[in-house]
Protein backbone atom coordinates (compact mmCIF):
# COMPACT_ATOMS: atom_id res chain seq x y z
CA UNK A 1 0.00 0.00 0.00
CA UNK A 2 1.26 3.49 -0.78
CA UNK A 3 2.05 5.32 2.39
CA UNK A 4 1.48 9.03 2.53
CA UNK A 5 2.65 12.09 4.39
CA UNK A 6 1.39 10.41 7.52
CA UNK A 7 3.86 7.86 8.78
CA UNK A 8 1.53 4.89 9.13
CA UNK A 9 2.70 1.73 10.85
CA UNK A 10 0.81 -1.50 10.42
CA UNK A 11 0.05 -3.77 13.29
CA UNK A 12 2.80 -6.34 12.87
CA UNK A 13 1.16 -8.83 15.18
CA UNK A 14 -2.00 -8.95 13.17
CA UNK A 15 -2.26 -11.85 10.75
CA UNK A 16 -2.81 -10.30 7.35
CA UNK A 17 -2.80 -13.63 5.54
CA UNK A 18 -4.33 -13.65 2.09
CA UNK A 19 -6.38 -10.61 2.76
CA UNK A 20 -9.20 -12.19 4.71
CA UNK A 21 -8.52 -10.08 7.77
CA UNK A 22 -9.03 -6.48 8.74
CA UNK A 23 -5.74 -4.61 8.62
CA UNK A 24 -4.88 -1.82 11.02
CA UNK A 25 -2.60 1.19 10.62
CA UNK A 26 -1.42 3.52 13.35
CA UNK A 27 0.28 6.91 13.43
CA UNK A 28 0.98 9.51 16.09
CA UNK A 29 1.06 13.13 14.97
CA UNK A 30 1.53 15.68 17.73
CA UNK A 31 -1.05 14.84 20.38
CA UNK A 32 -3.24 12.87 17.99
CA UNK A 33 -3.24 9.11 17.80
CA UNK A 34 -4.61 8.10 14.42
CA UNK A 35 -5.85 4.69 13.47
CA UNK A 36 -7.18 3.29 10.20
CA UNK A 37 -8.67 -0.14 9.83
CA UNK A 38 -9.59 -1.52 6.45
CA UNK A 39 -11.35 -4.71 5.46
CA UNK A 40 -10.75 -6.63 2.22
CA UNK A 41 -14.30 -5.90 0.98
CA UNK A 42 -13.59 -2.14 0.91
CA UNK A 43 -14.90 -1.02 4.27
CA UNK A 44 -12.76 1.07 6.60
CA UNK A 45 -12.71 3.47 9.53
CA UNK A 46 -10.53 6.34 10.60
CA UNK A 47 -10.27 7.06 14.31
CA UNK A 48 -8.55 9.93 16.07
CA UNK A 49 -7.83 9.37 19.75
CA UNK A 50 -10.21 6.43 19.78
CA UNK A 51 -13.10 8.36 18.22
CA UNK A 52 -14.29 7.53 14.72
CA UNK A 53 -14.23 10.59 12.48
CA UNK A 54 -14.74 9.01 9.08
CA UNK A 55 -15.65 5.75 7.44
CA UNK A 56 -15.78 4.24 3.99
CA UNK A 57 -18.30 1.60 3.07
CA UNK A 58 -18.09 1.18 -0.65
CA UNK A 59 -14.45 1.23 -1.75
CA UNK A 60 -13.38 -1.29 -4.40
CA UNK A 61 -11.03 -3.04 -2.02
CA UNK A 62 -8.89 -2.55 1.06
CA UNK A 63 -6.25 -0.58 -0.82
CA UNK A 64 -8.74 1.99 -2.11
CA UNK A 65 -10.41 2.29 1.31
CA UNK A 66 -7.03 2.98 2.87
CA UNK A 67 -6.16 5.62 0.25
CA UNK A 68 -9.46 7.47 0.85
CA UNK A 69 -9.09 7.36 4.63
CA UNK A 70 -5.46 8.44 4.40
CA UNK A 71 -6.53 11.50 2.37
CA UNK A 72 -9.14 12.31 5.01
CA UNK A 73 -6.52 11.93 7.77
CA UNK A 74 -4.23 14.34 5.90
CA UNK A 75 -7.05 16.85 5.59
CA UNK A 76 -7.85 16.42 9.28
CA UNK A 77 -4.25 17.14 10.24
CA UNK A 78 -4.23 20.23 8.01
CA UNK A 79 -7.39 21.48 9.75
CA UNK A 80 -9.38 21.23 6.52
CA UNK A 81 -12.94 19.87 6.04
CA UNK A 82 -12.75 16.08 6.20
CA UNK A 83 -14.32 15.48 2.82
CA UNK A 84 -13.35 17.11 -0.46
CA UNK A 85 -16.00 19.48 -1.80
CA UNK A 86 -17.18 17.01 -4.46
CA UNK A 87 -17.80 14.26 -1.90
CA UNK A 88 -19.14 16.35 0.95
CA UNK A 89 -22.71 15.51 1.84
CA UNK A 90 -24.85 18.40 2.99
CA UNK A 91 -24.82 18.37 6.77
CA UNK A 92 -28.00 17.25 8.47
CA UNK A 93 -27.26 19.58 11.37
CA UNK A 94 -28.60 23.06 10.74
CA UNK A 95 -26.16 25.95 11.00
CA UNK A 96 -26.76 28.15 14.03
CA UNK A 97 -24.51 31.15 14.49
CA UNK A 98 -25.04 31.55 18.20
CA UNK A 99 -23.64 28.54 20.03
CA UNK A 100 -26.00 29.11 22.93
CA UNK A 101 -25.43 25.69 24.49
CA UNK A 102 -21.67 25.50 24.01
CA UNK A 103 -20.00 23.60 26.85
CA UNK A 104 -23.17 21.71 27.75
CA UNK A 105 -23.29 17.93 27.56
CA UNK A 106 -26.42 15.85 27.43
CA UNK A 107 -27.96 12.46 26.86
CA UNK A 108 -30.64 11.92 24.22
CA UNK A 109 -32.65 8.71 24.38
CA UNK A 110 -35.18 7.76 21.72
CA UNK A 111 -33.60 8.15 18.30
CA UNK A 112 -34.95 5.34 16.11
CA UNK A 113 -34.48 7.06 12.75
CA UNK A 114 -34.48 10.42 10.98
CA UNK A 115 -38.16 10.96 11.79
CA UNK A 116 -37.78 10.59 15.55
CA UNK A 117 -38.57 13.55 17.78
CA UNK A 118 -35.36 12.71 19.66
CA UNK A 119 -33.42 13.25 16.41
CA UNK A 120 -35.05 16.69 16.03
CA UNK A 121 -33.88 17.48 19.57
CA UNK A 122 -30.38 16.08 18.99
CA UNK A 123 -29.94 18.20 15.85
CA UNK A 124 -31.03 21.37 17.65
CA UNK A 125 -28.86 20.79 20.74
CA UNK A 126 -25.88 20.03 18.53
CA UNK A 127 -26.49 23.04 16.28
CA UNK A 128 -26.37 25.23 19.38
CA UNK A 129 -23.00 23.75 20.31
CA UNK A 130 -23.89 21.11 22.91
CA UNK A 131 -22.25 17.68 22.93
CA UNK A 132 -24.70 14.80 22.89
CA UNK A 133 -24.53 11.16 23.91
CA UNK A 134 -27.08 8.97 22.14
CA UNK A 135 -28.48 5.48 22.54
CA UNK A 136 -30.05 2.91 20.22
CA UNK A 137 -32.61 0.30 21.20
CA UNK A 138 -30.79 -2.83 19.98
CA UNK A 139 -28.62 -4.27 17.21
CA UNK A 140 -31.45 -3.94 14.70
CA UNK A 141 -31.79 -0.22 15.44
CA UNK A 142 -28.02 0.36 15.56
CA UNK A 143 -27.56 0.62 11.79
CA UNK A 144 -30.13 3.44 11.58
CA UNK A 145 -28.84 5.32 14.60
CA UNK A 146 -25.10 5.03 14.00
CA UNK A 147 -24.95 7.30 10.91
CA UNK A 148 -27.00 9.90 12.79
CA UNK A 149 -24.68 9.63 15.79
CA UNK A 150 -21.74 10.22 13.45
CA UNK A 151 -23.45 13.29 12.09
CA UNK A 152 -23.81 14.52 15.67
CA UNK A 153 -20.17 13.65 16.40
CA UNK A 154 -21.43 11.87 19.51
CA UNK A 155 -18.58 10.67 21.69
CA UNK A 156 -20.88 8.22 23.49
CA UNK A 157 -23.15 5.88 21.52
CA UNK A 158 -24.56 2.99 23.52
CA UNK A 159 -27.31 0.39 23.41
CA UNK A 160 -30.26 1.06 25.69
CA UNK A 161 -33.35 -1.05 25.96
CA UNK A 162 -34.91 0.17 29.19
CA UNK A 163 -36.46 -3.23 29.77
CA UNK A 164 -33.01 -4.86 29.95
CA UNK A 165 -31.75 -4.63 33.54
CA UNK A 166 -28.51 -2.72 33.93
CA UNK A 167 -28.41 -1.02 30.51
CA UNK A 168 -29.64 2.34 31.78
CA UNK A 169 -27.14 2.27 34.64
CA UNK A 170 -24.34 1.40 32.19
CA UNK A 171 -25.12 4.49 30.09
CA UNK A 172 -24.99 6.81 33.10
CA UNK A 173 -21.81 5.13 34.39
CA UNK A 174 -20.09 5.75 31.07
CA UNK A 175 -21.22 9.40 31.10
CA UNK A 176 -19.95 9.75 34.66
CA UNK A 177 -16.55 8.30 33.68
CA UNK A 178 -16.18 10.22 30.45
CA UNK A 179 -17.80 13.56 31.23
CA UNK A 180 -18.11 13.58 35.02
CA UNK A 181 -21.18 15.78 34.58
CA UNK A 182 -24.44 16.07 32.70
CA UNK A 183 -26.36 19.21 31.72
CA UNK A 184 -29.48 17.75 30.10
CA UNK A 185 -31.36 14.55 29.41
CA UNK A 186 -34.00 14.11 26.70
CA UNK A 187 -36.25 11.11 27.38
CA UNK A 188 -38.17 10.56 24.16
CA UNK A 189 -39.46 7.00 24.43
CA UNK A 190 -42.80 5.35 24.95
CA UNK A 191 -44.18 1.89 24.41
CA UNK A 192 -47.40 -0.01 24.84
CA UNK A 193 -48.11 -3.54 23.54
CA UNK A 194 -50.40 -3.31 20.51
CA UNK A 195 -53.35 -5.15 22.08
CA UNK A 196 -53.12 -2.94 25.15
CA UNK A 197 -52.85 0.30 23.18
CA UNK A 198 -55.60 -0.51 20.72
CA UNK A 199 -58.17 -1.69 23.22
CA UNK A 200 -60.44 0.33 25.50
CA UNK A 201 -58.87 1.60 28.71
CA UNK A 202 -61.58 -0.24 30.61
CA UNK A 203 -60.33 -3.58 29.25
CA UNK A 204 -56.59 -3.08 29.73
CA UNK A 205 -54.83 -6.17 31.09
CA UNK A 206 -52.52 -5.75 34.06
CA UNK A 207 -49.32 -6.82 32.30
CA UNK A 208 -49.98 -4.48 29.36
CA UNK A 209 -50.70 -1.65 31.78
CA UNK A 210 -47.50 -2.29 33.73
CA UNK A 211 -45.35 -2.43 30.58
CA UNK A 212 -46.88 0.81 29.28
CA UNK A 213 -46.31 2.64 32.56
CA UNK A 214 -42.87 1.12 33.06
CA UNK A 215 -41.38 2.09 29.67
CA UNK A 216 -43.29 5.32 29.15
CA UNK A 217 -43.25 6.81 32.64
CA UNK A 218 -41.11 5.06 35.26
CA UNK A 219 -38.00 5.14 33.07
CA UNK A 220 -38.13 8.95 33.11
CA UNK A 221 -38.21 8.93 36.90
CA UNK A 222 -35.30 6.50 36.89
CA UNK A 223 -33.28 8.63 34.48
CA UNK A 224 -33.86 11.62 36.75
CA UNK A 225 -32.57 9.53 39.67
CA UNK A 226 -29.43 8.56 37.76
CA UNK A 227 -28.87 12.07 36.38
CA UNK A 228 -29.23 13.87 39.73
CA UNK A 229 -25.70 13.16 41.04
CA UNK A 230 -24.21 14.18 37.68
CA UNK A 231 -26.04 17.50 37.56
CA UNK A 232 -23.89 19.07 40.25
CA UNK A 233 -24.28 22.53 38.78
CA UNK A 234 -27.90 22.06 37.80
CA UNK A 235 -29.37 20.82 34.56
CA UNK A 236 -32.59 20.16 32.67
CA UNK A 237 -34.57 16.96 32.25
CA UNK A 238 -37.04 16.60 29.39
CA UNK A 239 -39.64 14.05 28.47
CA UNK A 240 -42.15 13.92 25.61
CA UNK A 241 -45.86 13.95 26.33
CA UNK A 242 -49.05 14.43 24.33
CA UNK A 243 -52.37 16.27 24.63
CA UNK A 244 -54.13 12.90 25.06
CA UNK A 245 -53.00 13.12 28.70
CA UNK A 246 -55.45 15.99 29.28
CA UNK A 247 -58.31 15.23 26.93
CA UNK A 248 -59.75 12.00 25.64
CA UNK A 249 -58.23 11.70 22.17
CA UNK A 250 -59.70 8.96 20.00
CA UNK A 251 -57.39 5.91 19.75
CA UNK A 252 -54.81 7.27 22.22
CA UNK A 253 -56.31 5.11 24.98
CA UNK A 254 -53.95 3.80 27.68
CA UNK A 255 -51.08 5.96 26.44
CA UNK A 256 -53.12 8.97 27.58
CA UNK A 257 -53.15 7.51 31.09
CA UNK A 258 -49.38 6.97 30.97
CA UNK A 259 -48.77 10.51 29.70
CA UNK A 260 -50.94 11.96 32.49
CA UNK A 261 -48.77 10.11 35.02
CA UNK A 262 -45.66 11.30 33.20
CA UNK A 263 -46.71 14.97 33.32
CA UNK A 264 -47.51 14.59 36.99
CA UNK A 265 -44.10 12.99 37.60
CA UNK A 266 -42.56 16.04 35.88
CA UNK A 267 -44.13 18.32 38.49
CA UNK A 268 -43.01 16.22 41.48
CA UNK A 269 -39.49 15.83 40.10
CA UNK A 270 -39.33 19.58 39.39
CA UNK A 271 -40.32 20.33 42.99
CA UNK A 272 -37.85 17.82 44.45
CA UNK A 273 -34.87 18.70 42.24
CA UNK A 274 -35.51 22.43 41.89
CA UNK A 275 -33.41 23.38 44.95
CA UNK A 276 -30.42 21.77 43.20
CA UNK A 277 -30.92 23.87 40.09
CA UNK A 278 -32.31 20.90 38.16
CA UNK A 279 -35.30 21.81 36.03
CA UNK A 280 -37.82 19.31 34.68
CA UNK A 281 -40.16 19.68 31.71
CA UNK A 282 -42.56 17.76 29.56
CA UNK A 283 -42.71 18.83 25.93
CA UNK A 284 -46.07 18.17 24.32
CA UNK A 285 -45.77 18.17 20.54
CA UNK A 286 -48.66 18.09 18.14
CA UNK A 287 -49.02 14.87 16.12
CA UNK A 288 -46.03 13.85 14.01
CA UNK A 289 -45.77 10.92 11.60
CA UNK A 290 -43.09 8.86 13.36
CA UNK A 291 -42.66 5.14 13.80
CA UNK A 292 -44.19 5.22 17.27
CA UNK A 293 -47.57 6.26 15.86
CA UNK A 294 -47.80 3.24 13.55
CA UNK A 295 -49.72 1.54 16.36
CA UNK A 296 -52.35 4.30 16.49
CA UNK A 297 -55.26 3.73 14.08
CA UNK A 298 -56.63 6.61 11.96
CA UNK A 299 -53.55 8.73 12.63
CA UNK A 300 -53.96 10.61 9.34
CA UNK A 301 -57.30 11.93 10.56
CA UNK A 302 -55.55 13.23 13.67
CA UNK A 303 -53.01 15.06 11.49
CA UNK A 304 -55.76 16.60 9.35
CA UNK A 305 -57.66 17.75 12.42
CA UNK A 306 -54.53 19.21 14.03
CA UNK A 307 -53.72 21.22 10.94
CA UNK A 308 -57.24 22.51 10.45
CA UNK A 309 -57.85 23.44 14.10
CA UNK A 310 -54.47 24.79 15.31
CA UNK A 311 -54.32 28.61 15.34
CA UNK A 312 -51.06 28.35 13.36
CA UNK A 313 -52.89 26.19 10.72
CA UNK A 314 -49.75 24.13 10.52
CA UNK A 315 -48.43 20.78 11.61
CA UNK A 316 -45.26 20.83 13.66
CA UNK A 317 -41.95 19.30 12.61
CA UNK A 318 -39.35 17.52 14.71
CA UNK A 319 -37.15 20.59 14.21
CA UNK A 320 -39.81 22.83 15.79
CA UNK A 321 -39.88 20.50 18.79
CA UNK A 322 -36.08 20.34 18.95
CA UNK A 323 -35.54 24.09 18.99
CA UNK A 324 -38.21 24.66 21.66
CA UNK A 325 -36.63 21.95 23.82
CA UNK A 326 -33.13 23.36 23.35
CA UNK A 327 -34.40 26.80 24.40
CA UNK A 328 -35.56 25.42 27.75
CA UNK A 329 -32.08 23.96 28.34
CA UNK A 330 -30.52 27.41 28.02
CA UNK A 331 -29.59 29.34 31.15
CA UNK A 332 -32.01 32.08 30.08
CA UNK A 333 -34.81 29.65 30.95
CA UNK A 334 -33.41 28.97 34.44
CA UNK A 335 -36.56 30.02 36.26
CA UNK A 336 -38.91 27.94 34.13
CA UNK A 337 -39.56 24.49 35.52
CA UNK A 338 -42.28 21.87 35.97
CA UNK A 339 -43.88 22.90 32.66
CA UNK A 340 -45.71 20.98 30.03
CA UNK A 341 -44.78 23.04 27.00
CA UNK A 342 -47.06 22.58 24.02
CA UNK A 343 -45.37 22.73 20.63
CA UNK A 344 -48.57 22.26 18.67
CA UNK A 345 -49.30 25.48 16.81
CA UNK A 346 -51.68 26.39 19.64
CA UNK A 347 -54.04 23.42 19.11
CA UNK A 348 -54.55 22.86 22.84
CA UNK A 349 -56.14 26.27 23.47
CA UNK A 350 -58.96 25.77 20.96
CA UNK A 351 -62.25 24.18 21.96
N1 LIG B 1 -45.25 11.26 17.14
C1 LIG B 1 -46.15 11.95 17.80
O1 LIG B 1 -47.18 12.34 17.26
C2 LIG B 1 -45.91 12.29 19.24
C3 LIG B 1 -46.63 13.34 19.81
C4 LIG B 1 -46.42 13.67 21.14
C5 LIG B 1 -45.53 12.93 21.88
N2 LIG B 1 -44.83 11.90 21.30
C6 LIG B 1 -43.88 11.17 22.13
O2 LIG B 1 -42.59 11.40 21.66
C7 LIG B 1 -41.74 10.34 22.09
C8 LIG B 1 -40.90 9.86 20.92
O3 LIG B 1 -41.68 9.22 19.95
P1 LIG B 1 -41.54 9.50 18.39
O4 LIG B 1 -42.86 9.97 17.93
O5 LIG B 1 -40.33 10.28 18.10
O6 LIG B 1 -41.39 8.03 17.79
P2 LIG B 1 -40.11 7.09 17.54
O7 LIG B 1 -40.66 5.77 17.19
O8 LIG B 1 -39.20 7.72 16.57
O9 LIG B 1 -39.43 7.08 18.96
C9 LIG B 1 -39.86 6.23 19.99
C10 LIG B 1 -38.61 5.70 20.64
O10 LIG B 1 -38.94 4.90 21.78
C11 LIG B 1 -37.93 3.91 21.85
N3 LIG B 1 -38.29 2.81 22.74
C12 LIG B 1 -39.43 2.06 22.74
N4 LIG B 1 -39.30 1.07 23.66
C13 LIG B 1 -38.08 1.22 24.24
C14 LIG B 1 -37.35 0.52 25.23
N5 LIG B 1 -37.84 -0.57 25.82
N6 LIG B 1 -36.11 0.96 25.57
C15 LIG B 1 -35.56 2.05 24.99
N7 LIG B 1 -36.20 2.75 24.02
C16 LIG B 1 -37.44 2.34 23.66
C17 LIG B 1 -37.79 3.45 20.40
O11 LIG B 1 -36.58 2.74 20.23
C18 LIG B 1 -37.80 4.79 19.70
O12 LIG B 1 -36.50 5.30 19.56
C19 LIG B 1 -42.65 9.30 22.71
O13 LIG B 1 -42.67 9.47 24.10
C20 LIG B 1 -44.01 9.67 22.13
O14 LIG B 1 -45.07 9.23 22.95
C21 LIG B 1 -45.02 11.58 20.00
XYZ file of C-alpha atoms and ligand atoms in Angstrom:
395
model
C 0.000 0.000 0.000
C 1.259 3.493 -0.777
C 2.047 5.317 2.387
C 1.477 9.025 2.527
C 2.649 12.091 4.393
C 1.385 10.410 7.519
C 3.864 7.860 8.780
C 1.528 4.885 9.128
C 2.700 1.731 10.849
C 0.814 -1.500 10.423
C 0.047 -3.775 13.290
C 2.804 -6.340 12.870
C 1.164 -8.830 15.181
C -2.003 -8.951 13.168
C -2.259 -11.847 10.753
C -2.812 -10.303 7.353
C -2.801 -13.628 5.536
C -4.329 -13.647 2.091
C -6.382 -10.611 2.764
C -9.202 -12.188 4.713
C -8.521 -10.076 7.773
C -9.027 -6.483 8.742
C -5.743 -4.611 8.616
C -4.882 -1.823 11.023
C -2.598 1.186 10.624
C -1.419 3.519 13.351
C 0.283 6.907 13.430
C 0.975 9.509 16.087
C 1.057 13.128 14.969
C 1.525 15.682 17.735
C -1.046 14.841 20.384
C -3.239 12.871 17.990
C -3.240 9.107 17.799
C -4.606 8.102 14.420
C -5.854 4.690 13.468
C -7.175 3.293 10.201
C -8.674 -0.139 9.829
C -9.587 -1.521 6.449
C -11.353 -4.708 5.462
C -10.748 -6.635 2.222
C -14.296 -5.897 0.976
C -13.594 -2.139 0.913
C -14.902 -1.022 4.270
C -12.765 1.066 6.602
C -12.710 3.468 9.531
C -10.531 6.343 10.598
C -10.271 7.061 14.310
C -8.554 9.932 16.070
C -7.828 9.366 19.746
C -10.214 6.430 19.779
C -13.097 8.361 18.217
C -14.290 7.525 14.724
C -14.229 10.594 12.484
C -14.743 9.007 9.080
C -15.653 5.746 7.440
C -15.785 4.240 3.990
C -18.305 1.598 3.065
C -18.093 1.178 -0.652
C -14.450 1.227 -1.751
C -13.380 -1.289 -4.401
C -11.034 -3.037 -2.017
C -8.895 -2.553 1.063
C -6.253 -0.581 -0.815
C -8.741 1.992 -2.115
C -10.413 2.285 1.308
C -7.029 2.976 2.869
C -6.164 5.620 0.254
C -9.458 7.469 0.849
C -9.090 7.358 4.634
C -5.464 8.440 4.401
C -6.533 11.502 2.372
C -9.139 12.308 5.011
C -6.516 11.934 7.767
C -4.232 14.338 5.896
C -7.054 16.846 5.587
C -7.855 16.416 9.283
C -4.249 17.139 10.238
C -4.226 20.229 8.010
C -7.386 21.485 9.751
C -9.383 21.227 6.516
C -12.937 19.865 6.040
C -12.752 16.079 6.204
C -14.322 15.484 2.817
C -13.348 17.106 -0.456
C -15.999 19.481 -1.797
C -17.179 17.011 -4.457
C -17.799 14.257 -1.900
C -19.138 16.346 0.946
C -22.705 15.511 1.836
C -24.855 18.398 2.988
C -24.822 18.370 6.775
C -28.002 17.254 8.465
C -27.255 19.577 11.374
C -28.603 23.064 10.742
C -26.159 25.954 11.000
C -26.757 28.146 14.034
C -24.505 31.150 14.488
C -25.039 31.551 18.199
C -23.637 28.538 20.030
C -25.999 29.110 22.928
C -25.432 25.685 24.486
C -21.666 25.497 24.014
C -19.996 23.595 26.847
C -23.167 21.714 27.753
C -23.288 17.932 27.556
C -26.416 15.854 27.427
C -27.961 12.456 26.859
C -30.640 11.922 24.216
C -32.654 8.714 24.379
C -35.183 7.758 21.725
C -33.599 8.152 18.295
C -34.951 5.341 16.113
C -34.480 7.064 12.753
C -34.482 10.423 10.980
C -38.160 10.958 11.789
C -37.783 10.594 15.548
C -38.571 13.551 17.779
C -35.357 12.708 19.656
C -33.424 13.253 16.415
C -35.046 16.693 16.034
C -33.882 17.478 19.573
C -30.385 16.083 18.993
C -29.941 18.202 15.846
C -31.032 21.368 17.648
C -28.863 20.793 20.738
C -25.875 20.034 18.530
C -26.492 23.040 16.279
C -26.372 25.231 19.384
C -23.001 23.747 20.305
C -23.887 21.112 22.911
C -22.249 17.683 22.933
C -24.699 14.799 22.888
C -24.529 11.161 23.908
C -27.081 8.969 22.140
C -28.478 5.480 22.538
C -30.048 2.912 20.220
C -32.607 0.296 21.197
C -30.795 -2.833 19.981
C -28.616 -4.274 17.206
C -31.451 -3.938 14.704
C -31.793 -0.225 15.443
C -28.025 0.363 15.556
C -27.564 0.621 11.792
C -30.131 3.441 11.575
C -28.842 5.324 14.597
C -25.096 5.030 14.005
C -24.946 7.297 10.909
C -26.996 9.897 12.787
C -24.680 9.627 15.790
C -21.744 10.216 13.452
C -23.449 13.285 12.091
C -23.815 14.525 15.675
C -20.172 13.651 16.400
C -21.428 11.873 19.506
C -18.584 10.672 21.691
C -20.884 8.222 23.487
C -23.149 5.877 21.516
C -24.558 2.994 23.524
C -27.310 0.392 23.414
C -30.261 1.065 25.690
C -33.349 -1.049 25.962
C -34.911 0.172 29.185
C -36.460 -3.234 29.774
C -33.011 -4.863 29.954
C -31.750 -4.633 33.541
C -28.509 -2.722 33.926
C -28.406 -1.019 30.505
C -29.637 2.338 31.775
C -27.141 2.267 34.640
C -24.342 1.404 32.186
C -25.123 4.487 30.090
C -24.991 6.813 33.098
C -21.813 5.134 34.385
C -20.091 5.754 31.070
C -21.221 9.398 31.100
C -19.949 9.751 34.655
C -16.554 8.302 33.678
C -16.176 10.216 30.449
C -17.796 13.562 31.228
C -18.108 13.582 35.024
C -21.185 15.775 34.580
C -24.437 16.072 32.703
C -26.365 19.206 31.717
C -29.478 17.752 30.096
C -31.365 14.547 29.405
C -34.001 14.115 26.705
C -36.249 11.110 27.378
C -38.174 10.563 24.159
C -39.460 7.004 24.433
C -42.802 5.353 24.952
C -44.176 1.888 24.413
C -47.402 -0.009 24.844
C -48.114 -3.537 23.542
C -50.398 -3.307 20.505
C -53.350 -5.152 22.082
C -53.123 -2.940 25.149
C -52.845 0.297 23.182
C -55.596 -0.515 20.725
C -58.169 -1.695 23.222
C -60.439 0.334 25.497
C -58.869 1.599 28.710
C -61.576 -0.242 30.615
C -60.333 -3.584 29.247
C -56.591 -3.078 29.734
C -54.829 -6.167 31.086
C -52.517 -5.754 34.064
C -49.317 -6.819 32.299
C -49.976 -4.477 29.362
C -50.696 -1.646 31.784
C -47.499 -2.291 33.730
C -45.349 -2.426 30.579
C -46.884 0.810 29.278
C -46.305 2.638 32.555
C -42.874 1.123 33.057
C -41.385 2.085 29.669
C -43.291 5.322 29.147
C -43.245 6.809 32.645
C -41.105 5.056 35.260
C -37.996 5.144 33.069
C -38.132 8.946 33.109
C -38.213 8.926 36.902
C -35.301 6.505 36.890
C -33.278 8.631 34.482
C -33.861 11.623 36.750
C -32.571 9.533 39.665
C -29.428 8.557 37.762
C -28.870 12.067 36.382
C -29.231 13.873 39.733
C -25.702 13.156 41.041
C -24.211 14.181 37.678
C -26.041 17.498 37.564
C -23.891 19.068 40.254
C -24.275 22.526 38.782
C -27.900 22.064 37.796
C -29.370 20.819 34.562
C -32.590 20.164 32.669
C -34.572 16.958 32.248
C -37.042 16.599 29.386
C -39.637 14.052 28.469
C -42.153 13.917 25.607
C -45.860 13.946 26.335
C -49.054 14.432 24.330
C -52.372 16.269 24.629
C -54.127 12.902 25.055
C -53.000 13.122 28.696
C -55.447 15.986 29.285
C -58.313 15.235 26.934
C -59.751 12.004 25.637
C -58.227 11.701 22.169
C -59.704 8.958 20.002
C -57.391 5.912 19.754
C -54.806 7.274 22.221
C -56.306 5.113 24.976
C -53.954 3.805 27.684
C -51.084 5.963 26.439
C -53.122 8.971 27.584
C -53.150 7.513 31.092
C -49.383 6.969 30.974
C -48.765 10.510 29.697
C -50.937 11.958 32.488
C -48.772 10.114 35.022
C -45.660 11.303 33.202
C -46.706 14.970 33.318
C -47.514 14.588 36.995
C -44.097 12.994 37.604
C -42.557 16.037 35.883
C -44.129 18.320 38.492
C -43.010 16.218 41.476
C -39.495 15.835 40.097
C -39.335 19.577 39.391
C -40.322 20.328 42.994
C -37.849 17.823 44.446
C -34.873 18.698 42.242
C -35.509 22.433 41.891
C -33.407 23.380 44.950
C -30.415 21.766 43.196
C -30.915 23.866 40.086
C -32.311 20.899 38.156
C -35.304 21.806 36.026
C -37.817 19.313 34.675
C -40.161 19.683 31.711
C -42.559 17.759 29.556
C -42.708 18.833 25.931
C -46.073 18.169 24.320
C -45.765 18.168 20.535
C -48.659 18.088 18.138
C -49.018 14.869 16.120
C -46.034 13.848 14.007
C -45.769 10.921 11.604
C -43.091 8.865 13.362
C -42.658 5.139 13.805
C -44.191 5.219 17.273
C -47.568 6.256 15.856
C -47.797 3.241 13.545
C -49.717 1.539 16.365
C -52.349 4.298 16.488
C -55.258 3.730 14.078
C -56.630 6.610 11.964
C -53.550 8.729 12.631
C -53.963 10.611 9.340
C -57.299 11.931 10.556
C -55.553 13.227 13.672
C -53.014 15.059 11.489
C -55.757 16.605 9.353
C -57.659 17.747 12.423
C -54.525 19.206 14.031
C -53.715 21.218 10.937
C -57.244 22.508 10.453
C -57.845 23.444 14.098
C -54.474 24.791 15.309
C -54.315 28.609 15.339
C -51.062 28.350 13.364
C -52.891 26.192 10.723
C -49.749 24.126 10.521
C -48.433 20.784 11.606
C -45.255 20.829 13.664
C -41.947 19.302 12.612
C -39.353 17.518 14.711
C -37.152 20.585 14.207
C -39.805 22.826 15.792
C -39.877 20.497 18.792
C -36.076 20.337 18.948
C -35.539 24.086 18.992
C -38.209 24.658 21.665
C -36.627 21.948 23.823
C -33.132 23.357 23.354
C -34.405 26.798 24.397
C -35.557 25.420 27.751
C -32.080 23.964 28.342
C -30.521 27.411 28.015
C -29.586 29.344 31.147
C -32.008 32.082 30.075
C -34.806 29.646 30.952
C -33.405 28.970 34.436
C -36.562 30.022 36.263
C -38.908 27.944 34.128
C -39.560 24.491 35.520
C -42.276 21.874 35.971
C -43.880 22.901 32.659
C -45.706 20.983 30.026
C -44.782 23.036 26.998
C -47.060 22.581 24.019
C -45.374 22.725 20.634
C -48.568 22.257 18.669
C -49.298 25.481 16.806
C -51.676 26.391 19.639
C -54.042 23.422 19.107
C -54.548 22.855 22.841
C -56.135 26.273 23.466
C -58.957 25.768 20.960
C -62.248 24.176 21.961
N -45.246 11.263 17.142
C -46.151 11.948 17.799
O -47.178 12.342 17.263
C -45.912 12.292 19.243
C -46.631 13.344 19.810
C -46.422 13.674 21.139
C -45.530 12.928 21.876
N -44.832 11.902 21.302
C -43.881 11.166 22.126
O -42.587 11.403 21.658
C -41.743 10.337 22.088
C -40.896 9.860 20.915
O -41.684 9.225 19.953
P -41.543 9.495 18.390
O -42.860 9.967 17.929
O -40.327 10.282 18.103
O -41.395 8.028 17.787
P -40.110 7.095 17.538
O -40.662 5.766 17.186
O -39.201 7.723 16.573
O -39.434 7.081 18.959
C -39.860 6.228 19.992
C -38.610 5.698 20.635
O -38.937 4.900 21.783
C -37.932 3.913 21.851
N -38.289 2.807 22.738
C -39.427 2.059 22.741
N -39.295 1.071 23.657
C -38.079 1.223 24.244
C -37.348 0.521 25.234
N -37.840 -0.575 25.815
N -36.110 0.960 25.573
C -35.563 2.054 24.987
N -36.196 2.749 24.020
C -37.437 2.335 23.657
C -37.794 3.455 20.403
O -36.585 2.740 20.227
C -37.802 4.792 19.699
O -36.498 5.302 19.558
C -42.654 9.301 22.706
O -42.667 9.471 24.103
C -44.009 9.665 22.130
O -45.075 9.229 22.950
C -45.018 11.577 19.997
